[in-house]
PDB file of C-alpha atoms and ligand atoms in Angstrom:
ATOM      1  CA  MET B 240       6.060  30.016  15.891  1.00 44.00           C
ATOM      2  CA  THR B 241       7.489  28.543  19.376  1.00 43.00           C
ATOM      3  CA  ALA B 242       7.650  24.840  19.318  1.00 44.00           C
ATOM      4  CA  ILE B 243       4.567  24.169  21.071  1.00 47.00           C
ATOM      5  CA  SER B 244       2.565  22.466  18.732  1.00 45.00           C
ATOM      6  CA  SER B 245       5.207  20.704  17.639  1.00 45.00           C
ATOM      7  CA  ASN B 246       5.730  18.864  21.180  1.00 55.00           C
ATOM      8  CA  GLN B 247       2.080  17.153  20.201  1.00 87.00           C
ATOM      9  CA  SER B 248       0.871  14.245  18.291  1.00 94.00           C
ATOM     10  CA  ARG B 249      -1.221  14.497  15.414  1.00 95.00           C
ATOM     11  CA  SER B 250      -4.764  12.947  16.119  1.00 96.00           C
ATOM     12  CA  ILE B 251      -7.362  10.994  14.398  1.00 96.00           C
ATOM     13  CA  THR B 252      -9.971  12.362  12.173  1.00 96.00           C
ATOM     14  CA  LYS B 253     -11.768   9.518  10.753  1.00 96.00           C
ATOM     15  CA  ALA B 254     -11.754   5.863  11.887  1.00 98.00           C
ATOM     16  CA  VAL B 255     -13.307   3.560   9.636  1.00 98.00           C
ATOM     17  CA  LEU B 256     -14.091  -0.043   9.557  1.00 98.00           C
ATOM     18  CA  SER B 257     -12.835  -2.136   6.312  1.00 98.00           C
ATOM     19  CA  ARG B 258     -15.704  -5.376   6.121  1.00 98.00           C
ATOM     20  CA  GLU B 259     -14.441  -8.079   3.326  1.00 97.00           C
ATOM     21  CA  GLN B 260     -15.617  -7.446  -0.232  1.00 97.00           C
ATOM     22  CA  ALA B 261     -15.611  -9.371  -3.167  1.00 97.00           C
ATOM     23  CA  GLU B 262     -12.596  -8.288  -5.558  1.00 96.00           C
ATOM     24  CA  GLY B 263     -10.639  -9.693  -8.272  1.00 94.00           C
ATOM     25  CA  VAL B 264     -11.596 -13.511  -8.895  1.00 93.00           C
ATOM     26  CA  GLY B 265     -12.677 -15.008  -6.415  1.00 90.00           C
ATOM     27  CA  ALA B 266     -10.503 -12.997  -3.996  1.00 95.00           C
ATOM     28  CA  ARG B 267     -11.846 -11.221  -1.217  1.00 97.00           C
ATOM     29  CA  VAL B 268     -10.675  -7.523   0.256  1.00 98.00           C
ATOM     30  CA  ARG B 269     -10.634  -5.902   3.281  1.00 98.00           C
ATOM     31  CA  ARG B 270     -11.027  -1.922   1.248  1.00 98.00           C
ATOM     32  CA  SER B 271      -9.187   0.675   3.266  1.00 98.00           C
ATOM     33  CA  ILE B 272      -7.987   3.833   1.532  1.00 98.00           C
ATOM     34  CA  GLY B 273     -10.058   3.791  -2.014  1.00 97.00           C
ATOM     35  CA  ARG B 274     -13.531   3.430  -0.442  1.00 97.00           C
ATOM     36  CA  PRO B 275     -15.943   5.764  -0.230  1.00 95.00           C
ATOM     37  CA  GLU B 276     -15.017   7.515   2.934  1.00 96.00           C
ATOM     38  CA  LEU B 277     -11.778   7.011   2.622  1.00 97.00           C
ATOM     39  CA  ARG B 278     -11.061   8.672  -1.363  1.00 92.00           C
ATOM     40  CA  ASN B 279      -9.084  11.202  -1.892  1.00 80.00           C
ATOM     41  CA  HIS B 280      -5.733  10.231   0.700  1.00 96.00           C
ATOM     42  CA  ASP B 281      -3.535  12.048  -1.737  1.00 98.00           C
ATOM     43  CA  PRO B 282      -1.129  10.346  -2.702  1.00 98.00           C
ATOM     44  CA  PHE B 283      -2.857   6.843  -1.624  1.00 98.00           C
ATOM     45  CA  LEU B 284      -5.149   5.879  -4.158  1.00 98.00           C
ATOM     46  CA  MET B 285      -5.876   2.682  -2.501  1.00 98.00           C
ATOM     47  CA  LEU B 286      -5.498   0.102   0.255  1.00 98.00           C
ATOM     48  CA  ASP B 287      -6.665  -3.067   0.167  1.00 98.00           C
ATOM     49  CA  GLU B 288      -6.157  -6.143   2.983  1.00 98.00           C
ATOM     50  CA  PHE B 289      -6.491  -9.205   1.048  1.00 98.00           C
ATOM     51  CA  ASN B 290      -7.174 -12.940   1.436  1.00 95.00           C
ATOM     52  CA  VAL B 291      -7.701 -14.735  -1.845  1.00 95.00           C
ATOM     53  CA  ASP B 292      -7.895 -18.974  -1.281  1.00 90.00           C
ATOM     54  CA  GLN B 293      -6.444 -21.062  -3.645  1.00 86.00           C
ATOM     55  CA  ASN B 294      -9.005 -20.555  -6.608  1.00 86.00           C
ATOM     56  CA  GLY B 295      -8.551 -17.020  -6.486  1.00 91.00           C
ATOM     57  CA  GLY B 296      -6.673 -13.642  -7.339  1.00 95.00           C
ATOM     58  CA  PHE B 297      -6.164 -10.864  -9.973  1.00 97.00           C
ATOM     59  CA  PRO B 298      -5.340 -12.687 -13.684  1.00 95.00           C
ATOM     60  CA  ASP B 299      -3.872 -10.494 -16.571  1.00 95.00           C
ATOM     61  CA  HIS B 300      -4.748  -6.777 -16.175  1.00 96.00           C
ATOM     62  CA  PRO B 301      -2.780  -3.484 -16.655  1.00 98.00           C
ATOM     63  CA  HIS B 302      -1.388  -0.783 -14.638  1.00 98.00           C
ATOM     64  CA  ARG B 303      -0.075   2.699 -15.770  1.00 98.00           C
ATOM     65  CA  GLY B 304       0.620   5.707 -13.713  1.00 98.00           C
ATOM     66  CA  PHE B 305       1.041   4.647 -10.562  1.00 98.00           C
ATOM     67  CA  GLU B 306       3.223   2.130  -7.919  1.00 98.00           C
ATOM     68  CA  THR B 307       1.647  -0.514  -6.539  1.00 98.00           C
ATOM     69  CA  VAL B 308       2.893  -2.011  -3.112  1.00 98.00           C
ATOM     70  CA  THR B 309       2.792  -5.422  -1.901  1.00 98.00           C
ATOM     71  CA  TYR B 310       3.265  -6.709   1.265  1.00 98.00           C
ATOM     72  CA  MET B 311       3.193 -10.167   2.052  1.00 98.00           C
ATOM     73  CA  LEU B 312       1.604 -11.237   6.092  1.00 98.00           C
ATOM     74  CA  GLU B 313       0.424 -14.910   5.387  1.00 96.00           C
ATOM     75  CA  GLY B 314       1.172 -17.519   2.849  1.00 95.00           C
ATOM     76  CA  GLN B 315       2.794 -17.256  -0.745  1.00 95.00           C
ATOM     77  CA  PHE B 316       1.762 -15.196  -4.357  1.00 95.00           C
ATOM     78  CA  GLN B 317       3.302 -15.641  -7.499  1.00 96.00           C
ATOM     79  CA  HIS B 318       3.626 -12.568  -9.844  1.00 97.00           C
ATOM     80  CA  GLU B 319       4.370 -12.589 -13.912  1.00 97.00           C
ATOM     81  CA  ASP B 320       4.815 -10.184 -15.927  1.00 97.00           C
ATOM     82  CA  PHE B 321       4.534  -9.810 -19.709  1.00 97.00           C
ATOM     83  CA  ALA B 322       8.488  -8.932 -19.848  1.00 95.00           C
ATOM     84  CA  GLY B 323       8.585 -12.427 -18.508  1.00 95.00           C
ATOM     85  CA  HIS B 324       9.310 -10.793 -14.925  1.00 97.00           C
ATOM     86  CA  LYS B 325       8.075 -13.352 -12.451  1.00 96.00           C
ATOM     87  CA  GLY B 326       8.302 -14.483  -8.142  1.00 96.00           C
ATOM     88  CA  THR B 327       7.120 -15.811  -4.960  1.00 96.00           C
ATOM     89  CA  ILE B 328       6.606 -13.853  -2.254  1.00 97.00           C
ATOM     90  CA  GLY B 329       5.772 -14.876   1.199  1.00 96.00           C
ATOM     91  CA  PRO B 330       5.276 -13.947   4.915  1.00 97.00           C
ATOM     92  CA  GLY B 331       7.173 -10.761   5.515  1.00 98.00           C
ATOM     93  CA  ASP B 332       8.857  -9.607   1.835  1.00 98.00           C
ATOM     94  CA  LEU B 333       7.673  -7.151  -0.583  1.00 98.00           C
ATOM     95  CA  GLN B 334       7.246  -6.216  -3.991  1.00 98.00           C
ATOM     96  CA  TRP B 335       7.290  -2.392  -4.461  1.00 98.00           C
ATOM     97  CA  MET B 336       6.280  -1.914  -7.968  1.00 98.00           C
ATOM     98  CA  THR B 337       6.033   1.241  -9.805  1.00 98.00           C
ATOM     99  CA  ALA B 338       4.036   0.791 -12.845  1.00 98.00           C
ATOM    100  CA  GLY B 339       4.927   3.794 -14.839  1.00 98.00           C
ATOM    101  CA  ARG B 340       3.982   4.110 -18.469  1.00 98.00           C
ATOM    102  CA  GLY B 341       2.908   0.251 -18.249  1.00 98.00           C
ATOM    103  CA  ILE B 342       2.211  -3.419 -16.625  1.00 98.00           C
ATOM    104  CA  VAL B 343       0.581  -6.204 -17.307  1.00 98.00           C
ATOM    105  CA  HIS B 344       0.471  -8.891 -14.998  1.00 97.00           C
ATOM    106  CA  SER B 345      -1.167 -11.665 -13.432  1.00 97.00           C
ATOM    107  CA  GLU B 346      -1.545 -11.346  -8.894  1.00 97.00           C
ATOM    108  CA  MET B 347      -1.725 -15.282  -7.913  1.00 95.00           C
ATOM    109  CA  PRO B 348      -1.431 -17.552  -5.210  1.00 94.00           C
ATOM    110  CA  VAL B 349       0.419 -20.342  -4.962  1.00 91.00           C
ATOM    111  CA  LYS B 350      -2.252 -23.371  -5.495  1.00 81.00           C
ATOM    112  CA  SER B 351      -0.702 -25.728  -2.391  1.00 75.00           C
ATOM    113  CA  GLN B 352      -1.162 -23.193   0.236  1.00 69.00           C
ATOM    114  CA  THR B 353      -4.084 -22.502   1.723  1.00 76.00           C
ATOM    115  CA  ARG B 354      -4.910 -18.783   1.335  1.00 88.00           C
ATOM    116  CA  ALA B 355      -2.291 -15.614   0.772  1.00 94.00           C
ATOM    117  CA  HIS B 356      -2.885 -12.785   3.185  1.00 97.00           C
ATOM    118  CA  GLY B 357      -1.316  -9.297   2.778  1.00 98.00           C
ATOM    119  CA  LEU B 358      -1.870  -5.633   1.803  1.00 98.00           C
ATOM    120  CA  GLN B 359      -1.625  -4.002  -1.334  1.00 98.00           C
ATOM    121  CA  LEU B 360      -1.333  -0.165  -1.380  1.00 98.00           C
ATOM    122  CA  TRP B 361      -1.431   1.847  -4.267  1.00 98.00           C
ATOM    123  CA  ILE B 362       0.569   5.265  -4.665  1.00 98.00           C
ATOM    124  CA  ASN B 363      -0.049   8.341  -7.052  1.00 98.00           C
ATOM    125  CA  LEU B 364       2.792   8.720  -9.017  1.00 98.00           C
ATOM    126  CA  PRO B 365       3.178  12.787  -9.575  1.00 98.00           C
ATOM    127  CA  LYS B 366       3.414  14.158 -13.000  1.00 98.00           C
ATOM    128  CA  GLU B 367       6.785  13.883 -13.881  1.00 98.00           C
ATOM    129  CA  HIS B 368       7.436   9.651 -13.561  1.00 98.00           C
ATOM    130  CA  LYS B 369       3.521   8.824 -14.737  1.00 98.00           C
ATOM    131  CA  MET B 370       4.964   7.450 -18.269  1.00 98.00           C
ATOM    132  CA  CYS B 371       8.445   6.307 -16.593  1.00 98.00           C
ATOM    133  CA  GLU B 372       9.861   2.759 -17.598  1.00 98.00           C
ATOM    134  CA  PRO B 373       8.449   0.288 -15.011  1.00 98.00           C
ATOM    135  CA  GLN B 374      10.344  -0.976 -11.836  1.00 98.00           C
ATOM    136  CA  TYR B 375      10.746  -3.386  -9.334  1.00 98.00           C
ATOM    137  CA  GLN B 376      12.368  -3.241  -5.591  1.00 98.00           C
ATOM    138  CA  GLU B 377      11.782  -6.328  -4.429  1.00 98.00           C
ATOM    139  CA  LEU B 378      12.911  -7.199  -0.838  1.00 98.00           C
ATOM    140  CA  LEU B 379      12.633  -9.961   1.204  1.00 98.00           C
ATOM    141  CA  ASP B 380      11.743 -10.445   5.179  1.00 98.00           C
ATOM    142  CA  GLY B 381      15.351 -10.230   6.198  1.00 98.00           C
ATOM    143  CA  GLU B 382      16.563  -7.960   4.043  1.00 98.00           C
ATOM    144  CA  ILE B 383      14.076  -5.108   6.031  1.00 98.00           C
ATOM    145  CA  LYS B 384      15.224  -3.373   7.950  1.00 98.00           C
ATOM    146  CA  ARG B 385      14.300  -3.032  11.941  1.00 98.00           C
ATOM    147  CA  ALA B 386      13.945  -0.152  14.446  1.00 98.00           C
ATOM    148  CA  ASN B 387      14.148  -1.359  17.869  1.00 98.00           C
ATOM    149  CA  PRO B 388      12.824   1.953  19.866  1.00 97.00           C
ATOM    150  CA  GLN B 389      12.296  -0.092  23.215  1.00 96.00           C
ATOM    151  CA  ASP B 390      12.159  -3.275  24.051  1.00 97.00           C
ATOM    152  CA  GLY B 391       8.645  -5.258  23.315  1.00 98.00           C
ATOM    153  CA  VAL B 392       8.208  -2.911  19.725  1.00 98.00           C
ATOM    154  CA  VAL B 393       9.578  -3.747  16.649  1.00 98.00           C
ATOM    155  CA  VAL B 394       9.939  -1.969  13.546  1.00 98.00           C
ATOM    156  CA  LYS B 395       9.764  -3.061  10.344  1.00 98.00           C
ATOM    157  CA  VAL B 396      10.921   0.301   7.688  1.00 98.00           C
ATOM    158  CA  ILE B 397       9.651  -0.915   4.448  1.00 98.00           C
ATOM    159  CA  ALA B 398       9.592   2.668   3.165  1.00 98.00           C
ATOM    160  CA  GLY B 399      11.279   6.130   4.840  1.00 98.00           C
ATOM    161  CA  GLU B 400      12.307   6.317   8.710  1.00 98.00           C
ATOM    162  CA  SER B 401      12.118   5.054  11.733  1.00 98.00           C
ATOM    163  CA  HIS B 402      13.651   5.600  15.427  1.00 98.00           C
ATOM    164  CA  GLY B 403      17.089   6.331  13.282  1.00 98.00           C
ATOM    165  CA  VAL B 404      16.807   3.371  10.663  1.00 98.00           C
ATOM    166  CA  LYS B 405      16.150   4.261   6.980  1.00 98.00           C
ATOM    167  CA  SER B 406      14.676   2.197   4.086  1.00 98.00           C
ATOM    168  CA  GLN B 407      16.053   1.099   1.245  1.00 98.00           C
ATOM    169  CA  VAL B 408      13.374   1.478  -1.244  1.00 98.00           C
ATOM    170  CA  TYR B 409      13.441   4.232  -3.621  1.00 98.00           C
ATOM    171  CA  THR B 410      10.174   6.112  -3.437  1.00 98.00           C
ATOM    172  CA  ARG B 411       8.737   8.688  -6.570  1.00 98.00           C
ATOM    173  CA  THR B 412       6.328   9.879  -4.244  1.00 98.00           C
ATOM    174  CA  PRO B 413       7.981  10.426  -0.723  1.00 98.00           C
ATOM    175  CA  THR B 414       6.321   7.826   1.511  1.00 98.00           C
ATOM    176  CA  MET B 415       6.651   6.211   5.134  1.00 98.00           C
ATOM    177  CA  TYR B 416       5.441   2.920   5.519  1.00 99.00           C
ATOM    178  CA  LEU B 417       6.097   1.160   8.205  1.00 99.00           C
ATOM    179  CA  ASP B 418       5.221  -1.965   9.983  1.00 99.00           C
ATOM    180  CA  TYR B 419       4.566  -2.182  14.120  1.00 98.00           C
ATOM    181  CA  LYS B 420       4.328  -5.439  16.698  1.00 98.00           C
ATOM    182  CA  MET B 421       4.250  -3.806  19.893  1.00 98.00           C
ATOM    183  CA  ASP B 422       3.531  -5.623  23.047  1.00 98.00           C
ATOM    184  CA  LYS B 423       0.953  -4.141  25.416  1.00 98.00           C
ATOM    185  CA  ASN B 424       1.443  -1.454  27.725  1.00 98.00           C
ATOM    186  CA  LYS B 425       3.969   0.229  25.320  1.00 98.00           C
ATOM    187  CA  VAL B 426       3.795   4.041  24.334  1.00 97.00           C
ATOM    188  CA  VAL B 427       6.123   5.040  21.025  1.00 98.00           C
ATOM    189  CA  GLU B 428       6.308   8.401  19.468  1.00 97.00           C
ATOM    190  CA  GLN B 429       6.753   8.044  16.126  1.00 98.00           C
ATOM    191  CA  SER B 430       8.003  11.310  13.893  1.00 97.00           C
ATOM    192  CA  ILE B 431       6.401  11.888  10.426  1.00 97.00           C
ATOM    193  CA  PRO B 432       7.092  15.140   8.571  1.00 97.00           C
ATOM    194  CA  ALA B 433       4.674  17.317   9.077  1.00 96.00           C
ATOM    195  CA  SER B 434       3.802  17.950   5.365  1.00 97.00           C
ATOM    196  CA  TYR B 435       2.571  14.344   5.558  1.00 98.00           C
ATOM    197  CA  THR B 436      -0.907  13.117   5.171  1.00 98.00           C
ATOM    198  CA  GLY B 437      -1.230   9.763   6.649  1.00 98.00           C
ATOM    199  CA  PHE B 438      -3.346   6.914   8.127  1.00 98.00           C
ATOM    200  CA  ILE B 439      -2.872   4.274  10.872  1.00 98.00           C
ATOM    201  CA  TYR B 440      -4.975   0.676   9.553  1.00 98.00           C
ATOM    202  CA  MET B 441      -4.958  -2.064  12.112  1.00 98.00           C
ATOM    203  CA  LEU B 442      -4.088  -5.434  11.728  1.00 98.00           C
ATOM    204  CA  LYS B 443      -4.486  -6.936  15.119  1.00 98.00           C
ATOM    205  CA  GLY B 444      -5.153  -5.928  18.726  1.00 98.00           C
ATOM    206  CA  THR B 445      -5.938  -2.477  19.839  1.00 98.00           C
ATOM    207  CA  ALA B 446      -3.916   0.563  19.886  1.00 98.00           C
ATOM    208  CA  PHE B 447      -4.496   3.669  21.195  1.00 98.00           C
ATOM    209  CA  ILE B 448      -3.856   7.222  19.151  1.00 98.00           C
ATOM    210  CA  GLY B 449      -2.997  10.646  20.032  1.00 96.00           C
ATOM    211  CA  ASP B 450      -2.800  13.088  22.677  1.00 93.00           C
ATOM    212  CA  GLU B 451      -6.361  12.142  23.096  1.00 93.00           C
ATOM    213  CA  GLU B 452      -6.262   8.263  23.222  1.00 95.00           C
ATOM    214  CA  PHE B 453      -8.160   7.670  20.586  1.00 97.00           C
ATOM    215  CA  GLU B 454      -9.179   3.797  20.299  1.00 98.00           C
ATOM    216  CA  GLY B 455      -8.067   2.112  16.567  1.00 98.00           C
ATOM    217  CA  GLN B 456      -9.189  -1.190  16.800  1.00 98.00           C
ATOM    218  CA  ALA B 457      -8.474  -4.350  14.276  1.00 98.00           C
ATOM    219  CA  HIS B 458      -9.490  -4.032  10.640  1.00 98.00           C
ATOM    220  CA  HIS B 459      -9.902  -0.100  10.876  1.00 98.00           C
ATOM    221  CA  THR B 460      -8.099   3.129   9.244  1.00 98.00           C
ATOM    222  CA  LEU B 461      -7.535   5.918  11.809  1.00 98.00           C
ATOM    223  CA  THR B 462      -6.806   8.720   9.486  1.00 98.00           C
ATOM    224  CA  PHE B 463      -4.056  11.333  10.907  1.00 97.00           C
ATOM    225  CA  SER B 464      -4.795  15.314  11.183  1.00 96.00           C
ATOM    226  CA  GLU B 465      -3.291  17.528   9.147  1.00 95.00           C
ATOM    227  CA  ASP B 466      -2.580  20.573  11.502  1.00 91.00           C
ATOM    228  CA  GLY B 467       1.493  20.394  11.028  1.00 89.00           C
ATOM    229  CA  THR B 468       2.551  18.127  13.613  1.00 91.00           C
ATOM    230  CA  ASP B 469       5.144  16.138  13.095  1.00 94.00           C
ATOM    231  CA  THR B 470       4.809  13.173  15.615  1.00 96.00           C
ATOM    232  CA  ILE B 471       1.842  10.396  16.170  1.00 97.00           C
ATOM    233  CA  LYS B 472       2.182   8.846  19.990  1.00 97.00           C
ATOM    234  CA  ILE B 473       0.924   5.528  19.900  1.00 98.00           C
ATOM    235  CA  ARG B 474       0.160   3.726  23.495  1.00 98.00           C
ATOM    236  CA  THR B 475      -1.217  -0.223  23.821  1.00 98.00           C
ATOM    237  CA  LYS B 476      -2.971  -1.197  27.289  1.00 98.00           C
ATOM    238  CA  ASP B 477      -4.127  -5.043  27.717  1.00 97.00           C
ATOM    239  CA  GLU B 478      -3.555  -6.167  24.268  1.00 97.00           C
ATOM    240  CA  ASP B 479      -0.723  -6.750  21.764  1.00 98.00           C
ATOM    241  CA  ALA B 480      -0.916  -4.897  18.395  1.00 98.00           C
ATOM    242  CA  HIS B 481      -0.264  -5.056  14.875  1.00 98.00           C
ATOM    243  CA  PHE B 482      -0.234  -2.054  12.719  1.00 98.00           C
ATOM    244  CA  VAL B 483       0.637  -0.072   9.612  1.00 99.00           C
ATOM    245  CA  ILE B 484       1.563   3.714   9.726  1.00 98.00           C
ATOM    246  CA  ILE B 485       1.626   4.907   6.296  1.00 98.00           C
ATOM    247  CA  ALA B 486       1.983   8.551   4.826  1.00 98.00           C
ATOM    248  CA  GLY B 487       3.472  10.653   2.191  1.00 98.00           C
ATOM    249  CA  GLU B 488       3.661  14.120   0.324  1.00 98.00           C
ATOM    250  CA  PRO B 489       0.301  14.462  -1.533  1.00 98.00           C
ATOM    251  CA  LEU B 490       0.943  15.250  -4.957  1.00 98.00           C
ATOM    252  CA  HIS B 491      -1.808  18.032  -5.064  1.00 98.00           C
ATOM    253  CA  GLU B 492      -2.785  17.151  -9.386  1.00 98.00           C
ATOM    254  CA  PRO B 493      -5.514  16.411 -11.006  1.00 98.00           C
ATOM    255  CA  ILE B 494      -6.482  12.344 -10.793  1.00 98.00           C
ATOM    256  CA  VAL B 495      -8.559  11.110 -13.197  1.00 98.00           C
ATOM    257  CA  GLN B 496      -9.126   7.552 -12.726  1.00 98.00           C
ATOM    258  CA  HIS B 497     -10.413   4.441 -14.547  1.00 98.00           C
ATOM    259  CA  GLY B 498     -10.235   1.174 -12.973  1.00 96.00           C
ATOM    260  CA  PRO B 499      -6.281   0.497 -12.907  1.00 98.00           C
ATOM    261  CA  PHE B 500      -5.107   3.707 -14.850  1.00 98.00           C
ATOM    262  CA  VAL B 501      -4.854   7.305 -13.442  1.00 98.00           C
ATOM    263  CA  MET B 502      -3.729   9.819 -14.792  1.00 98.00           C
ATOM    264  CA  ASN B 503      -3.710  13.606 -14.569  1.00 98.00           C
ATOM    265  CA  THR B 504      -6.191  13.783 -17.253  1.00 98.00           C
ATOM    266  CA  LYS B 505      -9.611  11.997 -19.460  1.00 98.00           C
ATOM    267  CA  GLU B 506      -7.673  12.896 -22.531  1.00 98.00           C
ATOM    268  CA  GLU B 507      -4.813  10.868 -21.062  1.00 98.00           C
ATOM    269  CA  ILE B 508      -6.895   8.485 -20.018  1.00 98.00           C
ATOM    270  CA  TYR B 509      -8.402   7.937 -23.515  1.00 98.00           C
ATOM    271  CA  SER B 510      -4.742   7.495 -25.263  1.00 98.00           C
ATOM    272  CA  THR B 511      -4.312   5.002 -21.879  1.00 98.00           C
ATOM    273  CA  VAL B 512      -7.484   3.198 -23.266  1.00 98.00           C
ATOM    274  CA  ARG B 513      -6.071   2.879 -27.001  1.00 97.00           C
ATOM    275  CA  ASP B 514      -1.986   2.284 -26.021  1.00 98.00           C
ATOM    276  CA  TYR B 515      -3.550  -0.788 -24.256  1.00 97.00           C
ATOM    277  CA  HIS B 516      -6.098  -2.020 -27.006  1.00 95.00           C
ATOM    278  CA  ASP B 517      -3.515  -1.215 -29.856  1.00 95.00           C
ATOM    279  CA  GLY B 518      -0.336  -2.068 -27.823  1.00 96.00           C
ATOM    280  CA  LYS B 519       1.482   1.323 -28.127  1.00 96.00           C
ATOM    281  CA  ASN B 520       3.682   3.442 -26.095  1.00 97.00           C
ATOM    282  CA  GLY B 521       4.891   0.418 -22.654  1.00 97.00           C
ATOM    283  CA  PHE B 522       2.379  -1.909 -23.366  1.00 97.00           C
ATOM    284  CA  GLU B 523       3.745  -3.506 -26.716  1.00 95.00           C
ATOM    285  CA  ARG B 524       4.313  -6.682 -25.025  1.00 93.00           C
ATOM    286  CA  ALA B 525       0.541  -6.980 -24.249  1.00 91.00           C
ATOM    287  CA  ALA B 526      -0.730  -7.559 -27.437  1.00 85.00           C
ATOM    288  CA  HIS B 527      -1.038 -11.973 -27.241  1.00 86.00           C
ATOM    289  CA  TRP B 528       0.383 -12.199 -23.865  1.00 90.00           C
ATOM    290  CA  ARG B 529      -1.210 -14.199 -21.232  1.00 91.00           C
ATOM    291  CA  SER B 530       0.391 -15.203 -17.945  1.00 92.00           C
ATOM    292  CA  SER B 531       1.267 -18.728 -17.176  1.00 91.00           C
ATOM    293  CA  ILE B 532       0.490 -18.711 -13.559  1.00 91.00           C
ATOM    294  CA  ALA B 533      -3.349 -17.612 -14.706  1.00 86.00           C
ATOM    295  CA  ARG B 534      -4.137 -20.461 -16.286  1.00 69.00           C
ATOM    296  CA  LYS B 535      -6.064 -22.780 -14.794  1.00 56.00           C
TER     297      LYS B 535
HETATM  298  C1  FJE M 152      -8.546  -5.318  -9.543  1.00 51.83           C
HETATM  299  C2  FJE M 152      -7.611  -3.100 -11.193  1.00 51.83           C
HETATM  300  C3  FJE M 152      -6.869  -4.150 -10.726  1.00 51.83           C
HETATM  301  N1  FJE M 152      -6.890  -5.066  -5.079  1.00 51.83           N
HETATM  302  N2  FJE M 152      -5.263  -6.476  -3.335  1.00 51.83           N
HETATM  303  C4  FJE M 152      -9.625  -3.525 -10.986  1.00 51.83           C
HETATM  304  F1  FJE M 152      -5.830  -3.902 -10.464  1.00 51.83           F
HETATM  305  C5  FJE M 152      -7.661  -4.782  -9.646  1.00 51.83           C
HETATM  306  C6  FJE M 152      -6.457  -5.577  -8.706  1.00 51.83           C
HETATM  307  C7  FJE M 152      -6.412  -5.612  -7.018  1.00 51.83           C
HETATM  308  C8  FJE M 152      -5.531  -6.157  -6.340  1.00 51.83           C
HETATM  309  C9  FJE M 152      -4.804  -7.429  -6.730  1.00 51.83           C
HETATM  310  C10 FJE M 152      -3.861  -7.461  -5.171  1.00 51.83           C
HETATM  311 CL1  FJE M 152      -2.395  -8.520  -5.398  1.00 51.83          CL
HETATM  312  C11 FJE M 152      -4.527  -7.409  -3.951  1.00 51.83           C
HETATM  313  C12 FJE M 152      -5.849  -5.790  -4.588  1.00 51.83           C
HETATM  314  C13 FJE M 152      -7.153  -4.927  -6.415  1.00 51.83           C
HETATM  315  O1  FJE M 152      -5.551  -6.350  -8.921  1.00 51.83           O
HETATM  316  F2  FJE M 152      -9.005  -6.664  -8.613  1.00 51.83           F
HETATM  317  C14 FJE M 152      -9.776  -4.581  -9.939  1.00 51.83           C
HETATM  318  N3  FJE M 152     -11.136  -4.524  -9.995  1.00 51.83           N
HETATM  319 FE1   FE M 153      -1.801  -5.473  -9.974  1.00 51.83          FE
END
């Protein structure tokens, strides 16, 4: 009841290294959430750090029942969906795609570029939003607000709030997504709603997390304790660090996943497979569609 615990940081309960594995067509990913040691991180289904060269990509595939959030770090990525929505995202840009009842699309690197490097997060949707109309929220690097809690610490607020700066992204599943760049020898505290589950994915350098200063290194996922604490403390020592903090309100709803379809029951998965096959209930345009960007 007293505020004793509220001044303490969450601690780290797990640290898992993601090595590269093959995914899509000729693409490589470091899988964070979604790998065997990091399943059931409700509301998150998957986080991939992808590296795709000009021969690879993720051609023509469907989604239903969740959101895909693509955040580019390097290179250019093109996308095109079955409703004619298309575009290119470059370093620092964001595509927040709510697949809802159905999207079929291709995600491919721009040919002339050497490689496309970024993060793709899959966020589960609450039951009442699984069959919503698809929606895109697209922000260029320059449109994403920054917090600057102190000299040498810059936070891009992709979703949620940091140090008084709020993202304009609408989240159907309450989500915080922050891109932190810290110089060496800095300490920051980030508040995170006490009910959220969360983790850090390290992109570069080393950070020391929590009161016990758990050491986090590149390509590691560090999961947060769920102890009702509403702050995470992060320190850098003799090198700079780049990482994302991702946290969200757990849905506590049953999850039945069949590849790119995520519903609440087996029956809903069966009808999704049928809808996709028959071109119904949101997949009408899937029938004879093939993207132009996925053809060699
Ligand atoms: C996939 C279903 C999918 N990781 N990282 C099945 F949707 C995908 C898929 C991706 C993906 C796309 C991007 Cl841009 C980045 C990703 C999985 O599209 F690979 C399989 N096997
Ligand atoms: Fe996709």
